[in-house]
Amino acid sequence: MAVDIRNEVLRRVYMVLFMVVLIALVIFVKALKITITDGEKWRDKGKNLYVAHKSLEAERGNILTEDGSLLATSLPFFEIRFDLNSTGMLEDDFYDNLDSLSYCLANFVDNSYTVGGMRDRLLQNREAGHRNLLIKRSASYLEKEMISKFPLFNKGQYRGGFKVEPKPKRLRPFKRLARRTIGRVKGVDNPFGLEARFDEYLTGEEGKRYMFRAPNNTWIPLNDLTEIEPQKGDDIVTTFDINLQSAAHEALLRGMNYHQAESGTAILMEVKTGAIKAIANLGKTEDGYFEVYNYAIGSKYEPGSTFKLASIMALLEDGHIDLYDSVAINRGKMKFYEEEMLDASKESLLLDTTTVRRAFEISSNVGIAGLVNKYYGNDDEGQARKFIKRLKEMKLHLPLNIEIDGEASPYIKEAYSKEDKWSGITLPWMSIGYEVELTPLQLLNFFNAVANDGQMMKPYMVSEIQHFGHPVRKFKPTVIDRQIASPETIRKAKILLESVVENGTAYKLKTSKYKFAGKTGTAQIDYRKFGSRRDDVKHSASFAGYFPAHDPVYSCVVVIRNPTQNGFYGGDVAGPIFREIADKCFAQKIELHRALNERPKPTLVSKQLPTYSVGNRTDLMKAMDYLNLPYETHTDTDWAVLKSESDTLNVFKRSISEEVIPNVVGMGLRDALFILENLGLEVVVNGVGKVSLQSIKSGTKVQGQTIKLTLK
Amino acid sequence: MSIGNKIYAGLRGDRTIWMVLILLSIFSLLAVYSATGLYAYQKYGGNMEAALFKHLVFLSGGLFLTYICYTLHYRQYMRISPILLIICIPLLVYTIGFGVEVNEAKRWVEVPFIGLTFQTSEFAKLVLIIYVARAISAKQEYIKDFQSAFLPIIVPILIICSLIAPSDLSSAMLLFFVTIGMMFLGRVALKYILLLIFLGVVVFAMLIIIGQVYPDLVRSATWITRMQEFMDATSDGSYQIVHSKIAIADGEIFGAGPGNSVMRNYLPAPYSDFVFSIICEEYGLVGAFVTLSLYVLLFFRCVGVVTRAPKAFGAMLVMGLGLLLVGQALANMAVAVDLVPVTGLTLPLLSMGGTSIMFTCIAFGMILSVSRYIEKAT
C-alpha cells in the first residue's frame, strides 16, 4: 500500500516536472523566435520608434569684410513655447503661478493681451490639452533669459513647461550693401552668392544627440551614447572694404536715380592682386533700386567702345600701327558691305584723317573699325584668325571662375565660323565692341591687366576661411597670365587710356587732384533690331578705367543699362559714377597718396634740440630716427621721457601707475588723454600744445576724478 | 579554513538550492542595476546607486530571513499554519478595503508606524501553501474522500484566492493552480480536481460580474483589456509587449552588455514585471537560458527532496513552494515573450520589490529547511 502511494506520488511528481521543463523550453523557443526569426523586425521597430536622433544646428559662420566687419552673421534668437500640460507640471504649481505668469506675459511679452485675457488664454489652452502654446517667436537672448525667470517658467522645462528652441537669424548688418554678392541660403529656392558657394564651410557640422522618449513622453538626452557637439561654421573673410562698398553703392544709386536706368553695376578691384574691393548691383523695382541680380557677374552684354582697347592692342601687338600713325576717319562715315558705320563724335564730321591716338580719344568707330578691317579683314580668313588669336591672348574669351555661381561666359566669335554666323561685317563691328559679349567683371579684369602692366590677375572675393579667428585656408592672388601683351603695347595702351581722360571723351571728368585713365563706352542695345540712330534705341553706358594713372592701385568699371534721362553716353552716365567712386577712394585710402617720406628727409635748421618731451617710447624713437638725431635709450618701458643733456639726447623711463594719477606734464594731448581716460578719469582740456599743467597732483589716488589739463 | 569554506561546511541542506539562491541574488543585483535607468532618473535624479542600494538592503534582509527559516525545523511551520491562515483572511479583507493604491491596484497595506508598504497577497500565498501541504499530508490515508479530505482543503483555497483575485488576479490564479498541482501530487482524485477547477471558473465569473458593477473593487476591466490585447492577432501587442520583444530581439545571442539596455527607458516596470526582457537585452539568449535553467534546476532539486520523502508534510511543502516559485517565474517569463497575457507577476528574487523578495527568500528558507531535515533523517 505504502509503496503504491509512493509510486503514485512520484509518478505525478515526474509528470509535473515534465510540464515545468516543457514550459521552460517553450519560453526559450519563443525567445529564440523573437530574437532570431523575427529579430530584424523587432530591432527595426525599436530603432525607428524610440531612439530619436535629434540634430543640433551648428552656428553658421560669419562673412566678414577684409578688416573683420560683419557682412553677414547669425544672431541667436529663440522660439519660446509653453507646454501647458507637461507631465511634470504640478496642478498646484500651475494655479499658484497662473496670475503672476499672466501678468508677466501680458506686460512684458505680448501687449495685445490684458492680464485677464492672458489668464483666460492660458486656462483655455491648458484645458484643451495644448502642449505647445507659442509665447514668443523670436526672442533675443536677453528676452529669453527674462522670460525664463517668470513664475512657473522658472521651474524649467519639465515642471514649468518652459520650452526653448534656438532659431538663429541671419543678419546683414550693412543691409542692402552687396546683398546679391553676399547672397542667401535660407528661405530661397535657389541659394546664391557667397553664402551659397561657401555653404559647406559656413554651415559647420551639425551636432547629433540621441534622445530617448520615455513612456511618459519625456525626452531624456542619453549621454552614454555618442553625442556630437555641433561645430560652428567657418568664417569667410572677403576682400570687400565696407567703406568702398558703401561708396560704390551710393554713387551707383545716385547715378541710377538721376538717369532712371534699368539696371547698373559698379565694381572696384585692386590692381595688383585682383581682389574685389566693392561690387554693387542695382536693378529697378517698383519700390526703387535694389540689389535684385548680380549683373556684374551674371549678365554679359556687348561692351561697345570700351572694347576698342582690345582692338588697338591687337593692332599694336602685331606692329600694324603706332600711336601717331594716320588713320582715315572719312568724316565719320564708312561702309562695310551694305552696312554703314557712323561715328558718334561731332569732331569726326570734320576729319578726313587723324592720328590713331586721337581716333581712340574721340572713340571713332570708323577709325578703329577701318584699321582692323584694313589689317585683318579683306576676306582673308588667316588675318581674321590672327585678330581672334590676339583677343584670346588677352584672355577675353575665358570665364573668370569667380567664387560666385552663375558667371556668364564671354562670347568671342571664331573667325569665319558658320556656327557663330560670321559675316563680312563681323570683324569691323567686333572691333568696336559689337558681336562680342562680356560681363562687366570680365571687361574690368581686362582693363585691370593693362593697369597691372600686362599681368592679368584672377579676380577674387574671398581671401581666407577662418575657424574661430584662425585661418584654415588662405586664398592668395592668382595670376591668369603673366603678360597679356608686350610691355610696349601695354605702355602705349596706358597712354591712350590716360589721354581719353585728358583730351578725349572723358575730359569732362578730369580732376586736378589726381590722374586717372579709362575708356568710355556707349553701346546700343539690340542695335540690329532697330538699326542705328533710331530714337527708341536703348543704350548701355559704361566706363572702365583705373587710378591713379601713374601707379594704378584700383581699377573700376561702371555699366549702366538703358539710362532714360539726362543723357546716355558712357562719359555722361557711367563716367561720373566712376569719378565719385574714385574720389571716395582717394578720400579714404592713404596709400593712394604719395607719402611725404618719399621725399628727402628734412634736416633740422636750428641747433635747437627738444628739451623735454614725454610720450610713447616707440613714437619718440621713431621721430628721432626720422630726424636722424642720435639718442641713447635707458629704458624699455612703454612710456618714456626725452631729455637733452649737453649734446646728447637721452630717453629715460617714465613710470605710469594704475593706482595713482601719473605725471603727464610734457606729454602730447593724445598720449595724456589715452593714459588718463584709461584710468577712468574725466579730462577737461584747455589750450594748445603740450601739457604744461595738470590740476591734480601726480601721486593722488585715482577715484574717477575730473582732471583739468592746461596745454601750452 | 577560509570563511567561504566555513560557510559551506556550516550550511546544510541542498547545496545546489543554496547555489541557485546565491546566483539568482547576484543576477538580481545586476538586472536591477541595469533596469532602473529611468526609475532612478526620475526618482533619484540619475543616482542609480540609490536604487541599487535599496535593492541590496532588501536582498541582504531576504537572505537573512532565508537563514532563519532554514534553521527552524519545518514542522514548526506546519504547527502555526492554521493560526496564520486565520490572521491572513482579515488582512486580505483589510487590503481590499483600505489598501494603498499603487499602479491602479490595491495590493499593499501600510505597516503602522514604520511607513513601509507590504503586499499582503505575498504573505497569503505562503500561508495557504503551508496549510494545503499540511492538510494533504495529514489526510493522506483518506485523501480520495470528499467530505473529510477534499472539502477542508478547498474551502481555504477558494476563500484566499477569491480575496486576492479582485486586485491581483494573476497571483490568485497562480496560487490556485499551485494548490491544484499540490492536490494532484497529493493524490486527490482527478474528478475532484476538475470540480475545483470548475468552482474556480465560477468564482472568476462572479468576480467579473462584480467588477462590472463595482469597478473600484475588482479590476475586471483591466483583465478584459489585457485578454483582448493578447487575443488580438492583428496587432503586435500592447505597448509593453512590443517593447519587451524589442528588448529581447535587441539582445540577440550574447546581449548588449551589462548596463547597455535601451528599452529599460520605455518598458514600464523594467525592474519588476519585465526584468526578464532586460536580462535578454543585456545578456542575450545566453542570459535567458541561464535564468530559465536556474529556475528549472531549482525545481529539479525540489523534486529530488520529494523523492526521498514523498509522503511527508515536508515533501508537499517543498513541492508547493517549488511550484509557486518556479510557476511564478515561468509565468513572468511567459509574459515577457508574449506567451500569455500581461500579468503583474514578478520574477521571484530577480525583480525589485521588498515584499516579493522577502517572501521568496522565506520560501527558499523553508525549502532548505526541509531538505536539511530530510537529509538528517535519511
Coordinates of C-alpha atoms in Angstrom, one line a residue, chain A residues 1-2 4-6 8-21 23-28 30-32 34-36 38-47 49-52 158 211-216 218-222 224-225, chain B residues 38 41-42 140-141 144 183-188 190 236 239 242-243 245-246 248-253 259 262-268 276 285 288-289 292 296 299-300 303 306-311 316 319 323 326 330 333-334 336-339:
Chain A
M1 CA 0.0 0.0 0.0
A2 CA 2.7 2.5 1.1
D4 CA 1.8 2.2 -4.1
I5 CA 1.2 5.6 -2.6
R6 CA 4.9 6.4 -3.0
E8 CA 1.7 7.2 -7.4
V9 CA 3.0 10.4 -5.9
L10 CA 6.3 10.0 -7.7
R11 CA 4.6 9.4 -11.0
R12 CA 2.7 12.5 -10.5
V13 CA 5.8 14.5 -9.5
Y14 CA 7.6 13.4 -12.6
M15 CA 4.6 14.5 -14.7
V16 CA 4.7 17.9 -13.1
L17 CA 8.5 18.1 -13.6
F18 CA 8.0 17.2 -17.2
M19 CA 5.4 20.0 -17.5
V20 CA 7.8 22.5 -16.0
V21 CA 10.7 21.6 -18.3
I23 CA 7.1 25.2 -20.4
A24 CA 10.6 26.4 -19.8
L25 CA 11.5 25.0 -23.2
V26 CA 8.6 26.7 -24.9
I27 CA 9.5 30.0 -23.3
F28 CA 13.1 29.6 -24.5
K30 CA 9.7 31.8 -28.1
A31 CA 12.6 33.9 -27.0
L32 CA 14.6 32.3 -29.8
I34 CA 11.7 36.7 -31.2
T35 CA 15.5 37.1 -31.3
I36 CA 16.4 35.2 -34.4
D38 CA 11.6 37.9 -36.1
G39 CA 14.7 39.6 -34.8
E40 CA 15.1 42.1 -37.7
K41 CA 11.5 43.2 -37.4
W42 CA 11.7 44.0 -33.7
R43 CA 15.1 45.6 -33.9
D44 CA 14.0 47.9 -36.7
K45 CA 10.9 48.8 -34.8
G46 CA 13.0 49.6 -31.8
K47 CA 15.3 51.9 -33.8
L49 CA 10.3 54.3 -32.8
Y50 CA 12.3 55.4 -29.9
V51 CA 15.9 56.2 -30.4
A52 CA 15.5 59.7 -31.6
Y158 CA 9.6 69.6 -17.1
M211 CA 17.3 61.3 -27.2
F212 CA 15.1 58.6 -25.7
R213 CA 11.5 59.0 -25.4
A214 CA 10.4 57.7 -22.1
P215 CA 6.9 56.2 -21.8
N216 CA 5.5 59.4 -20.3
T218 CA 9.7 62.9 -21.6
W219 CA 12.8 63.2 -23.7
I220 CA 16.0 62.1 -22.0
P221 CA 19.3 63.0 -23.5
L222 CA 21.4 59.9 -23.5
D224 CA 26.3 57.4 -22.8
L225 CA 25.7 57.1 -26.5
Chain B
L38 CA 14.6 55.7 -15.9
Y41 CA 16.5 59.2 -13.3
Q42 CA 13.1 60.3 -12.2
Q140 CA -3.1 11.1 3.0
E141 CA -4.8 7.9 4.3
K144 CA -9.7 10.4 -2.0
M183 CA -3.6 18.3 -4.7
F184 CA -2.7 16.4 -7.9
L185 CA 0.6 15.4 -6.4
G186 CA -1.1 14.5 -3.1
R187 CA -3.2 12.0 -5.0
V188 CA -6.5 13.8 -4.7
L190 CA -9.0 13.8 -10.5
D236 CA 1.9 43.3 -32.4
Y239 CA 2.9 48.8 -25.7
V242 CA 6.1 45.4 -28.1
H243 CA 8.9 46.9 -26.1
K245 CA 10.0 42.0 -27.7
I246 CA 12.2 44.8 -28.9
I248 CA 14.6 40.6 -26.3
A249 CA 15.4 41.0 -30.0
D250 CA 18.0 43.7 -29.3
G251 CA 19.9 41.3 -27.1
E252 CA 20.5 38.8 -29.9
I253 CA 22.6 35.9 -28.7
G259 CA 24.1 48.4 -18.3
V262 CA 17.9 50.8 -24.1
M263 CA 14.4 49.5 -23.6
R264 CA 14.6 49.9 -19.9
N265 CA 13.7 53.5 -20.6
Y266 CA 10.4 52.6 -22.3
L267 CA 9.3 49.4 -20.6
P268 CA 7.1 50.1 -17.7
F276 CA 13.4 39.2 -17.9
L285 CA 19.7 34.4 -25.3
A288 CA 17.8 33.9 -20.9
F289 CA 18.9 30.3 -21.0
L292 CA 15.5 29.7 -17.1
V296 CA 14.3 24.6 -13.7
F299 CA 12.5 22.6 -9.4
F300 CA 14.7 19.6 -10.1
V303 CA 11.7 17.0 -6.9
V306 CA 10.4 14.8 -2.7
T307 CA 11.7 11.5 -4.0
R308 CA 13.3 11.0 -0.6
A309 CA 10.2 11.6 1.4
P310 CA 7.2 11.6 -0.8
K311 CA 4.5 11.3 1.8
M316 CA 4.3 18.5 0.0
M319 CA 6.5 20.8 -4.0
L323 CA 5.7 25.1 -7.8
V326 CA 9.1 28.2 -10.5
L330 CA 7.7 30.8 -15.7
M333 CA 8.9 35.0 -18.4
A334 CA 6.0 33.7 -20.5
A336 CA 7.8 38.8 -21.4
V337 CA 7.9 36.5 -24.5
D338 CA 4.2 37.1 -25.2
L339 CA 3.0 33.5 -24.5

